[in-house]
Every structure is written in structure tokens, then in C-alpha cells.
Short mmCIF file of C-alpha atoms in Angstrom, two decimals:
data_model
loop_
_atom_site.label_atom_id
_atom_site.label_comp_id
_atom_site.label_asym_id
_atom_site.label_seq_id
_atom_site.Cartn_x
_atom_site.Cartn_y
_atom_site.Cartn_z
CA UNK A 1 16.76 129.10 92.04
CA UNK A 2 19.29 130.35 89.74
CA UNK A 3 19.69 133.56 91.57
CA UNK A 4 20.89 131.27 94.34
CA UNK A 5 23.00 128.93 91.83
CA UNK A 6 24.85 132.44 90.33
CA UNK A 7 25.20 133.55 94.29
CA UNK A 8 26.83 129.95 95.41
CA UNK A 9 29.30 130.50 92.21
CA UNK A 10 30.30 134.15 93.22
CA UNK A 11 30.84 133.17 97.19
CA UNK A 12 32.87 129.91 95.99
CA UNK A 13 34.77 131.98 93.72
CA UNK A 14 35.45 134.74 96.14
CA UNK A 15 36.33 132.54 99.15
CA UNK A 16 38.85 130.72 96.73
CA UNK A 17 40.81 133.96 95.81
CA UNK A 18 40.71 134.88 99.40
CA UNK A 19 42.28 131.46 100.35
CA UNK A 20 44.56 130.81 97.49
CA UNK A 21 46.08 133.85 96.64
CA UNK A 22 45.26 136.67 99.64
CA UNK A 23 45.91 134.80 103.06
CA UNK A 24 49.02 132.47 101.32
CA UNK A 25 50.26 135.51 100.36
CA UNK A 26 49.80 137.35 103.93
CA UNK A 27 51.35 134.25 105.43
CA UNK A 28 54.49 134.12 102.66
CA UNK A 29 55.72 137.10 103.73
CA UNK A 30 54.86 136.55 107.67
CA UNK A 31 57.54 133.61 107.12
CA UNK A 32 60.36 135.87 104.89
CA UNK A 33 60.00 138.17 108.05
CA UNK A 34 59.88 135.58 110.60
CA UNK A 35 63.18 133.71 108.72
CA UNK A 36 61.16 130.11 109.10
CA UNK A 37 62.76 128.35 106.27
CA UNK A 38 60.36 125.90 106.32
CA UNK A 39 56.95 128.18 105.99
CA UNK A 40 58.73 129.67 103.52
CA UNK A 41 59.52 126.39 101.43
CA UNK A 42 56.22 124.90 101.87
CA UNK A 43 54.84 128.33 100.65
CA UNK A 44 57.81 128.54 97.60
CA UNK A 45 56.24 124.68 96.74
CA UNK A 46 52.66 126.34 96.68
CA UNK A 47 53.54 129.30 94.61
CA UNK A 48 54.69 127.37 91.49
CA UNK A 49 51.92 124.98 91.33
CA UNK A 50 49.54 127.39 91.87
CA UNK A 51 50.60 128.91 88.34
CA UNK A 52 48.03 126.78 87.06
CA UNK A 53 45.07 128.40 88.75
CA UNK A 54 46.17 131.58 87.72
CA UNK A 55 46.65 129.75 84.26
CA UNK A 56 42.70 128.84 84.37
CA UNK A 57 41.65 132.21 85.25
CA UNK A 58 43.18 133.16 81.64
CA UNK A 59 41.64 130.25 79.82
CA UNK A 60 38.15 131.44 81.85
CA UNK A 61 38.53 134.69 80.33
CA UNK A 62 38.93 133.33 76.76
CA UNK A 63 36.01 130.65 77.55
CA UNK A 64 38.05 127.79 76.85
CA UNK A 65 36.00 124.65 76.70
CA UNK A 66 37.70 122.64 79.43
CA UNK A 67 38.81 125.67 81.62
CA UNK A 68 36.46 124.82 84.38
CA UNK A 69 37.92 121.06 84.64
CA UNK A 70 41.60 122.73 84.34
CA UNK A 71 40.56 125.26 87.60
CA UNK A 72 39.44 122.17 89.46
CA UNK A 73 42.49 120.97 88.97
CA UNK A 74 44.78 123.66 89.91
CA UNK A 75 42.84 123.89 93.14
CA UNK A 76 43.38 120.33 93.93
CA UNK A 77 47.13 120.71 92.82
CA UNK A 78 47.09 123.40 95.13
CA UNK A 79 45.39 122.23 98.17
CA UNK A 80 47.84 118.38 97.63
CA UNK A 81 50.95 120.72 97.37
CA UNK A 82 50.48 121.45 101.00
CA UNK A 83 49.84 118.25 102.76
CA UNK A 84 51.99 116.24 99.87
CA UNK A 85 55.78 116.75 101.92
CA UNK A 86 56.69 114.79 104.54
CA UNK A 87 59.35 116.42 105.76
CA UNK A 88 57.58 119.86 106.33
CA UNK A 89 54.67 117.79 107.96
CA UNK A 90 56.94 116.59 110.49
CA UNK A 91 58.81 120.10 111.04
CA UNK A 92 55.09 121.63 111.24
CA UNK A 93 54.24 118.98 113.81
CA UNK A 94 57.16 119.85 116.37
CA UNK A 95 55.73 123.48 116.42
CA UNK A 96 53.91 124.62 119.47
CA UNK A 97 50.67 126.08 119.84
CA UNK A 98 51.90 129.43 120.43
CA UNK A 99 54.23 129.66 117.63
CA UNK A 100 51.18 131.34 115.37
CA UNK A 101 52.88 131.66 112.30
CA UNK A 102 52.74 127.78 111.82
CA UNK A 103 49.82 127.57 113.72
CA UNK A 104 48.04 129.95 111.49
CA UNK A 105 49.80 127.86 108.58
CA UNK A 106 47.86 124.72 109.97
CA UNK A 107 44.50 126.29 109.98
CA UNK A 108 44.80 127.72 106.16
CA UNK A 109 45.69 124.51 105.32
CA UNK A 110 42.68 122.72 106.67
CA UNK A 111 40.76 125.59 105.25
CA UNK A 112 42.50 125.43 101.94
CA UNK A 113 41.62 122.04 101.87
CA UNK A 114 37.69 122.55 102.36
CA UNK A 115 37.32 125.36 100.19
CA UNK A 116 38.79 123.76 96.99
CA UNK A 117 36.16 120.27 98.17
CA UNK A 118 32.93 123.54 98.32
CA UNK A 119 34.55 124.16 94.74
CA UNK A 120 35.06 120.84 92.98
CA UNK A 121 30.78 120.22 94.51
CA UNK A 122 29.99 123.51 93.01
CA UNK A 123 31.43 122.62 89.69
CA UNK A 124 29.82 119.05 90.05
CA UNK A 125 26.39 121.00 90.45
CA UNK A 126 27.28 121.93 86.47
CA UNK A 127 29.46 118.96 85.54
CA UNK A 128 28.54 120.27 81.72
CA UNK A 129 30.45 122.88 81.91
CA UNK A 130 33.68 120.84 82.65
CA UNK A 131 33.89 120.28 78.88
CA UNK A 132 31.65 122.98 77.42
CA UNK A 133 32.40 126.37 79.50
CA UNK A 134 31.02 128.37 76.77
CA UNK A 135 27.28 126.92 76.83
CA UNK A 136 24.80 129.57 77.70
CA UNK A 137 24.21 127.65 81.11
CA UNK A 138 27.69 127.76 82.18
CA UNK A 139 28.01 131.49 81.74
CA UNK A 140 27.78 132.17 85.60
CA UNK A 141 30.91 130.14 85.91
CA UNK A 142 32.29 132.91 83.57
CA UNK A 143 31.25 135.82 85.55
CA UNK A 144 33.41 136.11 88.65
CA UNK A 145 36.28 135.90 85.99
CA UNK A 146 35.24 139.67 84.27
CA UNK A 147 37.00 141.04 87.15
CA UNK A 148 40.25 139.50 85.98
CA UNK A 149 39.60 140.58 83.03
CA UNK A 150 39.33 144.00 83.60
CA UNK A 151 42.41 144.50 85.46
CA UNK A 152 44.44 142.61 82.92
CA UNK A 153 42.76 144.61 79.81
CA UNK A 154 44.08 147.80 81.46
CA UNK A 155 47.12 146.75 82.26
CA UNK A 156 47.88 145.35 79.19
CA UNK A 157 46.88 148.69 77.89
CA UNK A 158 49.07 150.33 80.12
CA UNK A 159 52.52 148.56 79.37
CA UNK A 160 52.13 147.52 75.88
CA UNK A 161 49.54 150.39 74.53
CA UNK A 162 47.30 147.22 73.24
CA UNK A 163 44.18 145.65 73.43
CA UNK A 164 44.03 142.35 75.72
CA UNK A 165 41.23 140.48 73.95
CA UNK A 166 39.52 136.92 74.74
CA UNK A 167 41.34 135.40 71.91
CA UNK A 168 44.77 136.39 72.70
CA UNK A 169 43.91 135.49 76.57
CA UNK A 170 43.28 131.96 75.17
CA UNK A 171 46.19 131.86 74.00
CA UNK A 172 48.17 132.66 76.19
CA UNK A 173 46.38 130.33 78.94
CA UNK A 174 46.87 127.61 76.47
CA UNK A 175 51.26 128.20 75.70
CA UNK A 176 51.16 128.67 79.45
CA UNK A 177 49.73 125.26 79.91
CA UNK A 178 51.67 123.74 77.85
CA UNK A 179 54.94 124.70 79.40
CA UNK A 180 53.28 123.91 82.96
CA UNK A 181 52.51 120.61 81.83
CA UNK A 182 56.49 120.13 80.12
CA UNK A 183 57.53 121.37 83.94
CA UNK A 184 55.35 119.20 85.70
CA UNK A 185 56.05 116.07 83.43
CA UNK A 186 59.78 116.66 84.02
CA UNK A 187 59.24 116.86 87.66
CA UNK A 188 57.55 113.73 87.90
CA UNK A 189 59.67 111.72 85.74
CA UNK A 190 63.13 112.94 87.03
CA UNK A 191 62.71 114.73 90.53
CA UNK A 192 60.02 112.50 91.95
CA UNK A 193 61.58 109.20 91.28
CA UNK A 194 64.72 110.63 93.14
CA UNK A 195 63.99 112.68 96.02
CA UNK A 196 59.98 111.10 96.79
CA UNK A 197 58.07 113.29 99.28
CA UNK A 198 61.08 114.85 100.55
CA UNK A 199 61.47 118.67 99.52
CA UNK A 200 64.84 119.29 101.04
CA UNK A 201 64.33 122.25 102.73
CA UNK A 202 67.30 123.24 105.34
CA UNK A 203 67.57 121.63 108.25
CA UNK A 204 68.57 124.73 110.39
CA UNK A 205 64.78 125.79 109.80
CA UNK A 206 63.67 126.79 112.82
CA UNK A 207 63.67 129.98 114.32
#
């Protein structure tokens, strides 16, 4: 049964990599291409509060205790950030069919949002390891992580001639937090009040 447990965690990780970093990606430069302003904001939006996944990856790495509960997060930051604007919903809506850059925009977004509900059920199937991420039975949550790890280690290596250790990834994942939270605070205090669901994007948007 845990064979099956460690193989659920690996798929949910994988499909959420695909579907938060790969196909937005893919489809953020579709849209610079394209010139559709509004693609292109909604996707701007996602980028910076998506930061926080890539935030939780760190804090994975350095097997923070609530790192788990802070991924969970993220994704459902993530997966909110594309529904949340009203404006962009109604630009989306006035799309045909057969413009497939929005169309395909549509889909991820209904796929976004089902993939980061598969995760937040995973994570519930070890609710533990919300708060205790370093516990011997949350160490499969830790795995898909290594990866990360790996390619930051070396890189790391690379550019500063230095050792990238668990610690120091900690660290890191925790200042970084810290001035996510200062931005997000700030946003919801001053922007939110003032502008609501609205993101401004140009009105000349379509192309």
C-alpha cells in the first residue's frame, strides 16, 4: 500500500509541475507572440503569485516543518489567481471557439483548477505532515523535491563556486517568504481596497 501512497505523491507532484510551471509557461509566450494583452496579463498575475510555490519547493528541500501546508497554499493562490479577475473573465468570455490561444487558456484553467483539488486530497491523505514535514512518514512528500535539489546544488556550484546545502535552502525559502508575505499584505491592504477584482489590463486587448 505504500508503494501505491509514494506512486500517488510522485504522479501528483509531476502533473503539478507540468500544469503550473510547463504548459503556463508554453501558453505565456503563445500570448507575447500572439500580442493578446489580456492572456498575457492574466498570465503576468499568475507568474508573481506563483513565487510562492516555487518558494515551497525551497522550504521542501530544507524540510521545513510547515512546507507542505505553505505548497498547498501556493497552489490554491495559484489556481484563485486565474479565475479571481473579473475583467479578464469577461474579455475571455467574448472569445470564440476557434480563437485557441484563449480557448486553450480556458481548458488549463479548468485543469489547473483540478490538479491543485488531486493535490490538497493527496496532502489530506497525510494531514501530519502539514505541520511536521520532517517525520519519517512524510518523507515521500520530500522525494519528488530531490530533483530540485539537484539542479539548484549544481547551479549554485556553477555561479557562485559553493555548496547549496538544506540549511541555507531553508533559509532562503524562509527571507523569501517573508518578503512574499510584506508584498502580498501590501497588496491587500492598499491595491485591493482600491481597484477590487479589476486588474486593469488595456482595453485595446484584443487581437
Amino acid at each position: 500500500m505504500n508503494f501505491f501512497n509514494q506512486l500517488s505523491v510522485w504522479l501528483s507532484f509531476q502533473l503539478s509541475i507540468i500544469f503550473l510551471i510547463g504548459i503556463p509557461f508554453t501558453l505565456f509566450l503563445w500570448a507575447i507572440k500572439k500580442r493578446n494583452k489580456v492572456v498575457n496579463k492574466l498570465l503576468s498575475i499568475y507568474w508573481k503569485i506563483s513565487l510562492l510555490f516555487l518558494i515551497s519547493l525551497l522550504l521542501l528541500i530544507g524540510e521545513y516543518k510547515y512546507a507542505l501546508l505553505i505548497t498547498n497554499i501556493s497552489t490554491l493562490l495559484m489556481t484563485s489567481s486565474v479565475w479571481f479577475w473579473s475583467d479578464i473573465n469577461d474579455e475571455l468570455k467574448e472569445y470564440d471557439f476557434s480563437y485557441y490561444l484563449v480557448t486553450t487558456t480556458k481548458v488549463w484553467r479548468w485543469s489547473l483548477t483540478f490538479i491543485s483539488l488531486n493535490f490538497l486530497i493527496q496532502s489530506l491523505k497525510n494531514i501530519s505532515c502539514f505541520y511536521l514535514i520532517n517525520s519519517a512518514s512524510c518523507q515521500i512528500w520530500l522525494q519528488p523535491s530531490s530533483n530540485f535539489y539537484i539542479i539548484i546544488k549544481n547551479l549554485f556550484n556553477f555561479l557562485f563556486g559553493a555548496n547549496f546545502t538544506q540549511p541555507l535552502a531553508k533559509f532562503l525559502g524562509l527571507f523569501s517568504l517573508l518578503i512574499y508575505l510584506l508584498g502580498l499584505l501590501q497588496w491587500s491592504i492598499i491595491k485591493f481596497p482600491k481597484n477590487g477584482r479589476n486588474s486593469y489590463f488595456s482595453e485595446n486587448s484584443r487581437n
